[in-house]
Coordinates of C-alpha atoms and ligand atoms in Angstrom, one line a residue:
Chain H
M559 CA 222.4 271.2 279.1
K560 CA 224.3 273.2 276.4
I561 CA 223.3 277.1 276.4
N562 CA 222.2 276.5 272.7
T563 CA 219.4 274.0 273.8
L564 CA 218.4 276.2 276.5
G565 CA 217.8 279.2 274.2
R566 CA 215.9 276.8 272.0
H567 CA 213.7 275.8 274.8
I568 CA 212.7 279.6 275.5
R569 CA 212.2 280.1 272.0
E570 CA 209.9 277.0 271.7
G571 CA 208.2 278.0 274.8
L572 CA 207.4 281.6 273.8
K573 CA 206.4 280.6 270.2
N574 CA 203.8 278.3 272.1
L575 CA 202.5 281.2 274.1
A576 CA 201.9 283.2 271.3
R577 CA 200.2 280.5 269.1
N578 CA 197.4 280.3 271.8
G579 CA 197.1 283.9 272.4
W580 CA 193.8 283.9 273.9
M581 CA 194.2 280.6 276.4
T582 CA 197.8 282.2 277.4
F583 CA 196.0 285.5 278.1
A584 CA 193.0 283.5 280.3
S585 CA 195.7 281.6 282.3
I586 CA 197.8 284.7 282.8
S587 CA 194.8 286.5 283.9
S588 CA 193.3 283.8 286.4
V589 CA 197.0 284.2 288.0
T590 CA 196.6 287.7 288.2
I591 CA 193.3 287.8 290.1
T592 CA 194.5 284.8 292.2
L593 CA 197.6 286.7 293.1
L594 CA 195.9 290.0 293.4
I595 CA 193.4 288.7 296.3
L596 CA 196.1 286.7 297.9
G597 CA 198.4 289.9 298.0
V598 CA 195.5 292.1 299.4
F599 CA 195.0 289.3 302.1
L600 CA 198.5 289.1 302.8
L601 CA 199.0 292.7 303.3
L602 CA 196.0 293.1 305.6
A603 CA 196.6 290.0 307.5
L604 CA 200.3 291.1 308.2
N605 CA 199.3 294.4 309.2
V606 CA 196.3 293.5 311.5
N607 CA 198.9 290.9 312.8
H608 CA 201.5 293.8 313.5
M609 CA 198.7 296.2 315.2
A610 CA 197.5 293.3 317.6
K611 CA 201.4 292.7 318.5
T612 CA 201.7 296.5 319.0
V613 CA 198.4 296.8 321.1
E614 CA 199.2 293.9 323.0
N615 CA 202.4 295.3 324.1
Q616 CA 200.8 298.5 324.8
V617 CA 198.5 297.2 327.1
E618 CA 198.3 298.5 330.7
I619 CA 196.1 298.7 333.5
R620 CA 194.6 302.1 334.7
V621 CA 193.5 302.4 338.0
F622 CA 191.5 304.9 338.9
L623 CA 191.5 305.6 342.7
D624 CA 188.7 306.5 344.9
I625 CA 188.1 310.1 345.5
T626 CA 188.6 309.8 349.2
A627 CA 192.1 308.4 348.7
D628 CA 194.9 310.7 350.0
Q629 CA 198.4 310.6 349.0
A630 CA 199.8 308.5 351.9
S631 CA 197.2 305.6 351.2
A632 CA 197.6 306.2 347.2
S633 CA 201.4 305.3 347.9
A634 CA 200.5 302.3 350.2
L635 CA 198.5 300.9 347.5
E636 CA 201.1 301.4 344.8
K637 CA 203.5 299.0 346.9
K638 CA 200.8 296.4 347.5
I639 CA 200.1 296.2 343.6
E640 CA 204.0 296.2 343.0
A641 CA 204.2 293.2 345.1
L642 CA 201.9 291.1 342.8
P643 CA 203.3 288.7 340.9
D644 CA 203.7 289.3 337.1
V645 CA 203.5 293.2 337.9
E646 CA 206.3 295.1 335.9
S647 CA 205.6 298.7 337.0
V648 CA 203.4 300.9 338.6
V649 CA 203.6 304.7 338.0
Y650 CA 201.4 307.3 340.0
V651 CA 199.4 309.6 337.9
P652 CA 197.7 312.5 340.0
K653 CA 194.9 314.0 338.5
D654 CA 196.4 317.0 337.1
Q655 CA 198.9 315.2 335.2
G656 CA 196.2 312.8 334.2
L657 CA 194.5 315.9 332.5
I658 CA 197.5 317.0 330.7
D659 CA 198.4 313.3 329.5
L660 CA 194.6 313.4 328.0
K661 CA 194.9 317.0 326.3
E662 CA 197.9 315.7 324.7
Q663 CA 196.5 312.3 323.3
M664 CA 193.7 314.3 321.9
G665 CA 195.8 316.9 320.0
E666 CA 194.2 319.6 318.6
N667 CA 190.9 318.8 320.1
G668 CA 192.7 319.0 323.3
Q669 CA 191.7 322.8 323.7
F670 CA 188.2 321.8 324.6
L671 CA 189.7 320.6 328.0
N672 CA 191.1 324.2 328.6
G673 CA 189.8 325.6 331.9
L674 CA 189.1 322.3 333.5
E675 CA 192.2 322.7 335.6
D676 CA 190.7 324.4 338.7
E677 CA 188.0 322.0 338.6
N678 CA 189.5 318.8 337.5
P679 CA 187.0 315.7 337.2
L680 CA 189.7 313.3 336.8
P681 CA 190.6 311.1 339.8
D682 CA 194.1 310.1 340.7
A683 CA 195.2 306.9 339.2
L684 CA 197.8 304.5 338.8
T685 CA 199.4 303.1 335.6
V686 CA 200.0 299.2 336.1
K687 CA 202.2 297.3 333.5
T688 CA 202.4 293.5 333.5
K689 CA 205.3 291.2 332.5
Q690 CA 203.3 289.6 329.9
P691 CA 200.2 291.1 328.3
Q692 CA 198.4 287.7 328.8
S693 CA 198.3 288.0 332.4
V694 CA 196.4 291.5 332.4
S695 CA 193.3 290.1 333.1
T696 CA 194.3 288.1 336.3
V697 CA 196.3 291.0 337.9
A698 CA 193.3 293.3 337.1
E699 CA 191.2 290.9 338.9
K700 CA 193.0 291.2 341.9
I701 CA 193.7 294.8 341.9
G702 CA 189.7 295.5 341.4
S703 CA 189.4 293.7 344.7
M704 CA 191.5 296.1 346.9
E705 CA 190.3 298.7 348.6
L706 CA 190.4 302.5 347.6
V707 CA 190.1 301.2 343.9
D708 CA 187.1 302.7 342.1
E709 CA 187.4 301.4 338.6
L710 CA 189.8 299.9 336.3
D711 CA 190.5 300.1 332.5
Y712 CA 192.5 297.7 330.2
G713 CA 192.4 297.3 326.5
A714 CA 191.9 293.5 326.7
E715 CA 188.7 293.8 324.4
T716 CA 190.7 295.6 321.6
V717 CA 193.5 293.1 321.8
N718 CA 190.9 290.1 321.7
Q719 CA 188.7 291.5 318.8
L720 CA 192.0 292.1 316.9
F721 CA 193.1 288.5 317.2
T722 CA 189.5 287.2 316.5
W723 CA 189.6 289.3 313.4
T724 CA 193.1 287.9 312.0
K725 CA 192.4 284.5 312.7
M726 CA 189.2 284.7 310.6
M727 CA 190.8 286.5 307.8
R728 CA 193.4 283.8 308.0
N729 CA 190.6 281.1 307.6
V730 CA 188.6 282.7 305.0
G731 CA 191.3 283.9 303.0
F732 CA 193.0 280.5 303.0
V733 CA 190.2 278.8 301.6
F734 CA 189.4 281.4 299.0
I735 CA 193.0 281.5 297.9
I736 CA 193.5 277.8 297.7
G737 CA 190.4 277.8 295.4
L738 CA 191.8 280.6 293.2
A739 CA 195.1 279.2 292.8
F740 CA 193.8 275.8 291.7
T741 CA 191.5 277.3 289.2
A742 CA 194.4 279.3 288.0
M743 CA 196.7 276.0 287.8
F744 CA 194.0 274.2 286.0
L745 CA 193.7 276.9 283.2
I746 CA 197.4 276.5 282.9
A747 CA 197.5 273.2 282.6
N748 CA 194.7 273.2 279.7
T749 CA 196.6 275.9 278.0
I750 CA 199.9 273.6 278.0
K751 CA 197.9 270.6 277.2
L752 CA 196.5 272.5 273.9
T753 CA 200.1 273.3 273.1
I754 CA 200.9 269.7 273.3
V755 CA 198.3 268.3 271.3
A756 CA 199.3 270.8 268.8
R757 CA 202.9 269.3 269.0
R758 CA 201.9 265.9 269.5
R759 CA 203.5 265.0 266.2
E760 CA 206.5 266.4 266.9
I761 CA 206.9 264.9 270.4
E762 CA 206.3 261.5 268.6
I763 CA 209.4 262.3 266.5
M764 CA 211.4 263.9 269.2
K765 CA 210.9 260.5 271.2
L766 CA 211.6 258.4 268.1
V767 CA 215.0 260.0 267.4
G768 CA 216.0 259.5 271.0
A769 CA 215.0 262.7 272.9
T770 CA 215.1 262.5 276.6
N771 CA 212.0 263.5 278.6
W772 CA 213.5 266.4 280.1
F773 CA 214.2 267.8 276.4
I774 CA 210.6 267.6 275.5
R775 CA 209.3 268.9 278.9
W776 CA 211.9 272.1 279.1
P777 CA 209.4 274.2 276.4
F778 CA 206.6 273.4 278.5
F779 CA 208.4 274.4 281.7
V780 CA 209.3 277.9 280.4
E781 CA 205.6 278.3 279.1
G782 CA 204.5 277.5 282.5
L783 CA 206.8 279.8 284.4
V784 CA 206.4 282.6 282.2
M785 CA 202.4 282.6 282.4
G786 CA 203.0 282.1 286.3
V787 CA 205.5 285.1 286.6
M788 CA 203.5 287.3 284.3
G789 CA 200.6 286.8 286.0
A790 CA 202.4 288.0 289.2
V791 CA 203.8 291.0 287.9
I792 CA 200.5 293.2 287.8
P793 CA 199.4 292.2 291.0
V794 CA 202.7 293.0 292.4
A795 CA 202.9 296.6 290.8
I796 CA 199.4 297.2 291.8
L797 CA 199.7 296.3 295.4
T798 CA 203.3 297.7 295.8
T799 CA 202.2 301.3 294.6
G800 CA 198.8 301.1 296.3
Y801 CA 200.4 300.4 299.4
Y802 CA 202.8 303.0 298.9
Y803 CA 200.2 305.7 298.7
L804 CA 198.3 304.1 301.6
Y805 CA 201.0 304.1 303.7
N806 CA 202.0 307.5 302.8
N807 CA 198.3 308.9 303.5
L808 CA 197.8 306.9 306.7
H809 CA 201.2 307.6 308.3
S810 CA 200.3 311.3 308.8
S811 CA 196.7 310.8 309.8
L812 CA 195.6 310.3 313.4
Y813 CA 194.9 306.6 312.8
A814 CA 198.8 306.1 312.6
Q815 CA 199.1 307.1 316.2
M816 CA 196.6 304.4 317.5
F817 CA 197.3 301.6 314.6
E818 CA 200.9 301.7 313.2
I819 CA 201.0 299.8 309.8
L820 CA 204.0 298.5 308.3
P821 CA 206.5 300.9 306.5
T822 CA 206.4 300.2 302.5
N823 CA 210.2 299.0 302.6
P824 CA 210.9 296.3 302.7
F825 CA 207.3 295.0 303.8
V826 CA 205.7 295.1 300.4
F827 CA 208.8 293.9 298.4
Q828 CA 208.7 290.8 300.7
V829 CA 205.4 290.3 299.9
G830 CA 206.0 290.9 296.4
G831 CA 208.6 288.4 296.1
I832 CA 206.4 285.9 298.0
L833 CA 203.7 286.5 295.2
L834 CA 206.2 286.1 292.3
G835 CA 207.3 282.9 294.0
I836 CA 203.8 281.6 294.2
G837 CA 203.0 282.6 290.7
A838 CA 206.3 280.7 289.4
F839 CA 205.0 277.9 291.3
I840 CA 201.6 277.6 290.4
G841 CA 202.8 278.0 286.5
I842 CA 205.4 275.4 286.6
W843 CA 203.0 272.9 288.5
G844 CA 200.2 273.4 286.1
S845 CA 202.7 272.7 283.2
M846 CA 204.3 269.9 284.6
I847 CA 201.2 268.1 285.3
S848 CA 199.7 268.1 282.1
V849 CA 203.1 267.0 280.1
R850 CA 203.5 264.1 282.6
K851 CA 200.2 262.3 281.0
F852 CA 201.7 262.8 277.5
L853 CA 205.3 261.4 278.4
R854 CA 204.5 258.1 279.0
V855 CA 205.7 256.1 276.2
Chain G
M1225 CA 223.3 242.9 266.6
I1226 CA 219.5 242.1 267.4
E1227 CA 218.5 238.9 269.1
M1228 CA 215.2 237.8 270.4
Y1229 CA 214.6 234.7 272.8
D1230 CA 211.2 233.4 273.5
V1231 CA 209.5 236.8 272.9
W1232 CA 205.8 236.9 273.3
K1233 CA 203.7 239.9 273.0
T1234 CA 200.0 240.1 274.1
Y1235 CA 198.2 243.2 273.8
P1236 CA 196.1 244.6 276.7
N1237 CA 192.8 243.5 274.8
G1238 CA 193.9 240.0 274.6
T1239 CA 195.2 240.1 271.3
N1240 CA 198.3 237.5 271.0
A1241 CA 200.5 239.4 268.4
L1242 CA 203.5 237.5 268.7
K1243 CA 204.0 233.7 270.1
G1244 CA 207.5 232.7 270.9
I1245 CA 209.7 234.5 268.7
N1246 CA 213.6 233.3 268.5
V1247 CA 215.8 235.2 266.0
K1248 CA 219.2 236.7 265.7
I1249 CA 220.4 239.2 263.3
N1250 CA 223.8 240.3 262.6
K1251 CA 225.5 243.3 262.2
G1252 CA 225.3 244.5 258.5
D1253 CA 222.5 242.0 257.9
F1254 CA 219.5 243.1 255.5
V1255 CA 216.3 241.6 256.6
F1256 CA 212.8 241.4 255.1
V1257 CA 210.1 240.7 257.4
V1258 CA 207.0 239.5 255.6
G1259 CA 203.7 237.6 256.2
P1260 CA 200.0 238.3 256.0
S1261 CA 198.4 241.3 257.1
G1262 CA 197.7 241.2 260.9
A1263 CA 200.6 238.3 261.4
G1264 CA 202.7 240.5 263.7
K1265 CA 205.1 242.6 261.5
S1266 CA 204.7 245.7 263.1
T1267 CA 204.5 244.2 266.6
F1268 CA 208.0 242.9 265.7
I1269 CA 209.5 246.0 264.7
K1270 CA 208.0 248.2 267.5
L1271 CA 209.6 245.8 270.1
M1272 CA 212.7 246.8 268.6
Y1273 CA 212.5 250.3 269.1
R1274 CA 210.9 249.8 272.5
E1275 CA 207.4 251.3 271.4
E1276 CA 206.3 248.0 272.7
K1277 CA 207.2 246.0 275.5
P1278 CA 207.2 242.2 275.1
T1279 CA 205.1 240.5 277.5
K1280 CA 207.4 237.7 278.1
G1281 CA 211.1 236.9 276.6
Q1282 CA 214.2 238.8 276.1
I1283 CA 215.4 241.2 273.3
F1284 CA 218.9 242.3 272.9
L1285 CA 219.7 245.1 270.7
N1286 CA 223.4 246.4 270.5
S1287 CA 224.5 246.4 274.3
F1288 CA 220.9 246.9 275.5
N1289 CA 218.4 244.4 277.2
V1290 CA 215.4 246.5 275.5
S1291 CA 213.3 244.1 277.3
R1292 CA 214.4 245.1 280.5
I1293 CA 215.8 248.6 280.3
K1294 CA 214.1 251.5 282.4
E1295 CA 212.3 254.2 281.0
R1296 CA 215.0 256.9 281.1
Q1297 CA 217.3 254.1 279.3
I1298 CA 214.7 254.6 276.0
P1299 CA 216.3 257.6 274.5
A1300 CA 219.6 255.9 274.7
V1301 CA 218.4 252.9 272.7
R1302 CA 216.5 255.0 270.3
R1303 CA 219.5 256.8 269.4
S1304 CA 221.3 253.7 268.1
I1305 CA 218.4 253.0 265.9
G1306 CA 216.8 255.0 263.1
V1307 CA 213.3 254.6 262.1
I1308 CA 211.3 255.1 259.2
F1309 CA 207.6 254.7 258.2
Q1310 CA 205.0 254.0 255.6
D1311 CA 203.6 257.9 256.4
F1312 CA 207.1 259.3 256.4
K1313 CA 206.5 261.3 259.6
L1314 CA 207.8 264.6 258.4
L1315 CA 207.2 267.8 260.4
P1316 CA 205.0 269.7 257.9
N1317 CA 205.8 273.5 259.1
L1318 CA 209.6 272.9 259.0
T1319 CA 211.8 272.9 256.0
V1320 CA 213.4 269.8 254.4
F1321 CA 216.9 271.0 256.3
E1322 CA 215.0 271.5 259.4
N1323 CA 213.5 268.2 259.5
V1324 CA 216.7 266.5 259.4
A1325 CA 218.6 268.9 261.7
F1326 CA 215.6 268.3 263.8
A1327 CA 217.1 264.7 264.9
M1328 CA 220.4 266.4 265.8
E1329 CA 219.0 268.9 267.9
V1330 CA 217.0 266.7 269.8
I1331 CA 220.0 264.8 271.0
E1332 CA 221.8 268.2 271.5
S1333 CA 224.5 267.7 268.6
N1334 CA 227.2 270.4 268.3
K1335 CA 225.9 273.4 266.6
K1336 CA 228.8 273.7 264.3
E1337 CA 228.5 269.9 263.3
I1338 CA 224.8 270.1 262.4
K1339 CA 224.7 271.9 259.2
P1340 CA 227.6 269.8 257.1
R1341 CA 226.3 266.7 258.4
V1342 CA 222.5 267.8 257.3
M1343 CA 223.8 268.9 253.8
E1344 CA 225.9 265.5 253.6
V1345 CA 223.1 263.4 254.1
L1346 CA 220.7 265.6 252.1
G1347 CA 223.5 264.8 249.2
L1348 CA 223.3 260.9 250.0
V1349 CA 219.8 260.8 249.3
K1350 CA 220.0 263.4 246.2
L1351 CA 218.1 266.3 247.8
K1352 CA 220.2 269.1 248.5
H1353 CA 218.7 271.2 246.3
K1354 CA 215.3 271.2 247.8
A1355 CA 217.0 271.7 251.5
K1356 CA 214.5 275.1 251.6
M1357 CA 211.4 273.5 250.8
L1358 CA 208.5 272.4 252.8
P1359 CA 207.8 268.7 253.0
S1360 CA 204.4 269.4 251.2
E1361 CA 206.5 270.8 248.0
L1362 CA 207.6 267.5 247.9
S1363 CA 206.6 264.1 246.2
G1364 CA 206.2 260.9 248.2
G1365 CA 209.4 259.4 247.2
E1366 CA 211.2 262.6 248.0
Q1367 CA 209.5 262.7 251.6
Q1368 CA 210.5 259.3 252.1
R1369 CA 214.1 260.3 251.1
I1370 CA 213.9 263.0 253.8
A1371 CA 212.9 260.6 256.3
L1372 CA 215.5 258.3 255.3
A1373 CA 218.2 260.9 255.5
R1374 CA 216.5 261.9 259.1
A1375 CA 216.9 258.4 260.1
I1376 CA 220.9 258.0 259.2
V1377 CA 222.0 261.5 260.1
N1378 CA 222.9 260.5 263.7
N1379 CA 224.9 257.4 262.4
P1380 CA 222.7 254.5 264.2
G1381 CA 223.9 251.1 263.5
I1382 CA 220.6 250.0 262.6
I1383 CA 217.9 251.1 260.6
I1384 CA 214.2 249.6 260.7
A1385 CA 211.7 250.4 258.5
D1386 CA 207.8 249.4 258.7
E1387 CA 206.5 249.1 254.9
P1388 CA 208.6 252.1 253.7
T1389 CA 207.6 251.7 250.0
G1390 CA 203.7 251.2 251.2
N1391 CA 202.5 254.7 249.7
L1392 CA 204.8 254.6 246.8
D1393 CA 204.5 253.7 242.8
P1394 CA 206.9 250.7 241.9
D1395 CA 209.6 253.2 240.3
T1396 CA 209.8 255.3 243.4
S1397 CA 209.7 252.3 245.8
W1398 CA 213.0 251.2 243.6
E1399 CA 214.6 254.2 244.1
I1400 CA 213.8 254.3 248.0
M1401 CA 215.2 250.7 248.1
K1402 CA 218.4 251.7 246.1
L1403 CA 219.0 254.0 249.4
F1404 CA 218.4 251.4 252.0
D1405 CA 220.8 248.9 249.8
E1406 CA 223.6 251.9 249.9
I1407 CA 223.2 252.6 253.7
N1408 CA 223.3 248.6 254.4
L1409 CA 226.5 248.5 251.9
S1410 CA 228.2 251.2 254.3
G1411 CA 227.7 248.4 257.4
T1412 CA 224.2 249.3 258.7
T1413 CA 221.8 246.7 259.5
V1414 CA 218.5 247.1 257.5
V1415 CA 215.6 245.2 259.1
M1416 CA 212.4 246.3 256.8
A1417 CA 208.6 244.8 256.9
T1418 CA 207.3 244.9 253.7
H1419 CA 204.3 243.6 251.4
N1420 CA 206.1 244.5 248.3
R1421 CA 206.7 241.1 246.6
E1422 CA 208.5 242.2 243.5
I1423 CA 211.0 243.8 245.4
V1424 CA 211.9 241.0 248.0
N1425 CA 211.8 238.6 245.1
S1426 CA 214.5 240.6 243.0
M1427 CA 216.6 241.6 245.6
R1428 CA 217.2 238.3 247.4
R1429 CA 218.1 239.1 250.9
R1430 CA 217.4 237.3 254.1
V1431 CA 213.6 236.9 254.6
I1432 CA 211.9 236.3 258.0
A1433 CA 208.2 235.1 257.5
I1434 CA 205.9 235.8 260.2
E1435 CA 202.4 234.3 260.3
A1436 CA 200.1 234.3 263.1
G1437 CA 202.4 235.2 265.4
E1438 CA 205.2 232.9 264.7
I1439 CA 208.3 232.6 262.4
A1440 CA 207.2 230.7 259.5
R1441 CA 210.0 230.8 257.5
D1442 CA 213.5 232.3 257.9
E1443 CA 215.7 232.0 254.6
Q1444 CA 219.1 233.4 253.8
R1445 CA 218.2 234.2 249.9
G1446 CA 214.6 234.0 250.5
E1447 CA 211.4 235.0 248.4
Y1448 CA 208.4 236.7 249.5
G1449 CA 206.4 233.6 248.8
Y1450 CA 202.7 235.2 249.1
E1451 CA 200.1 235.9 246.2
D1452 CA 198.5 239.3 247.8
Ligands
LIG1121 N1 197.7 248.5 270.1 C1 197.2 247.2 269.8 N2 196.1 246.7 270.5 C2 195.5 245.6 270.2 N3 195.9 244.8 269.3 C3 196.9 245.0 268.7 C4 197.7 246.4 268.7 N4 198.4 246.4 267.4 C5 198.3 245.3 266.8 N5 197.4 244.6 267.5 C6 197.0 243.1 266.8 O1 198.0 242.4 266.8 C7 198.1 241.4 265.5 C8 199.4 242.2 264.9 O2 199.4 243.3 264.4 P1 200.5 244.1 263.5 O3 200.0 245.3 263.1 O4 201.9 243.6 264.0 O5 200.4 243.2 262.1 P2 201.1 243.4 260.7 O6 201.9 242.1 260.7 O7 202.1 244.7 261.1 O8 200.1 243.3 259.8 P3 200.2 244.4 258.7 O9 200.6 243.6 257.6 O10 198.3 244.7 258.2 O11 200.4 245.8 258.8 C9 196.8 242.1 264.7 O12 195.6 241.1 265.1 C10 196.4 243.2 265.3 O13 194.9 243.4 265.3
LIG1122 MG1 202.2 246.2 259.9

């Protein structure tokens, strides 16, 4: 295709968009809404996924020892646990250290624990890490049946909850987004159909003098592409700025230490790129399906 | 050159529009296609530029087997033919110049060649001075001259016309016929379906008469032969 011809197709496409102003606006808006919701879902789902992974990797078993356990029996138990399959490491945490850790974890609120040093209510503990997060529960079970073990604590439930949540979001989001995408495509197809009907005579004459189908299709292709991309620009802008502020605010807050969210760069730009791509796809697809019917001789 | 061998056309509703047409039209011929209303003249014309496909039989046009070609070859066939209709089929929003130039843009002609060539054919149909006007500002005869200019602008070897003078008064019809005659003299084949008895009888060209889907007559210096 010649560069002149491409220029002509683009001009024609834009002219048609302007001519059907309101339909164009409706189509673009529908793409915008679809992609905005899709974008929010994507950002959420990917972050929850990320959090789940982080938490999963941090999973460890806290084994609290019986108060009667002395130093020697504690190290014997340590050896015994180390010998279990799937165990990566075992660290002995005496109760004094436990208190210091707890204070650190609580940050500013740690001051409430001041003065407890002499009458430390915490038991001695062992921190066990498994080779795979999945084997936490089996290992925990085995440790639980050992002597001198008073209580066990591991974050299995948090992990499971996170995963159920991601899965549910994925399913609900998927159905919702497919529905919206089809609505957007349908609206775009309808807008293009209007311009085709308006240009029927022109297309008829184009065919009579020997225009190829692609020559006829191009302006509509441009129309669809422009509508799709314009529809994507707004949600991308909103989501990028929104996420930027959200990240900057959350990052410095308390939650950030528990749940780390993905940094703005490059994450948001990747999602933005995906949204632009989907917008372009919806637009082109919508326009091509409506042109197809009219091109049959 | 156009050849048809045992060509049949049955429309989807069951109408037998053409029933076994055999015809050979040589390069440079001027052919009138005549016959009663509903005889199949328009169908005969439509088969040539592949608006319709024959139900049976073979059609050759220049180097194409029009009855067999694939969809994507149709543009190539159309580029070797200029087509003219009773209702002119001009684009109302484009000027005279743009209407003619459109036919060149569509086949992606060189931009530099478009303007001089369009002015040249507008000169041939004597409408250079109205190049900037819209079709609605022209008379019927002038509009048909523009359509003719558009049909010849890409130098097709064949011009086919379906009742090109159907909407015009006798004087204007003659003006248009003179242009067809000039185009034919320069070597272009002309095939024209018409109901215009006066023109057919005074021009005395080849006449193919179609009646009820069959060729009833094919005479070299024929006459119109009907009383309508
Ligand atoms: N698209 C179509 N579908 C069904 N039947 C058709 C179609 N086009 C034409 N016909 C029928 O085919 C027959 C031939 O029609 P055609 O238009 O070729 O006649 P014609 O000779 O051009 O007539 P006229 O002089 O009135 O223009 C007629 O009976 C007509 O009703
Ligand atoms: Mg007819």
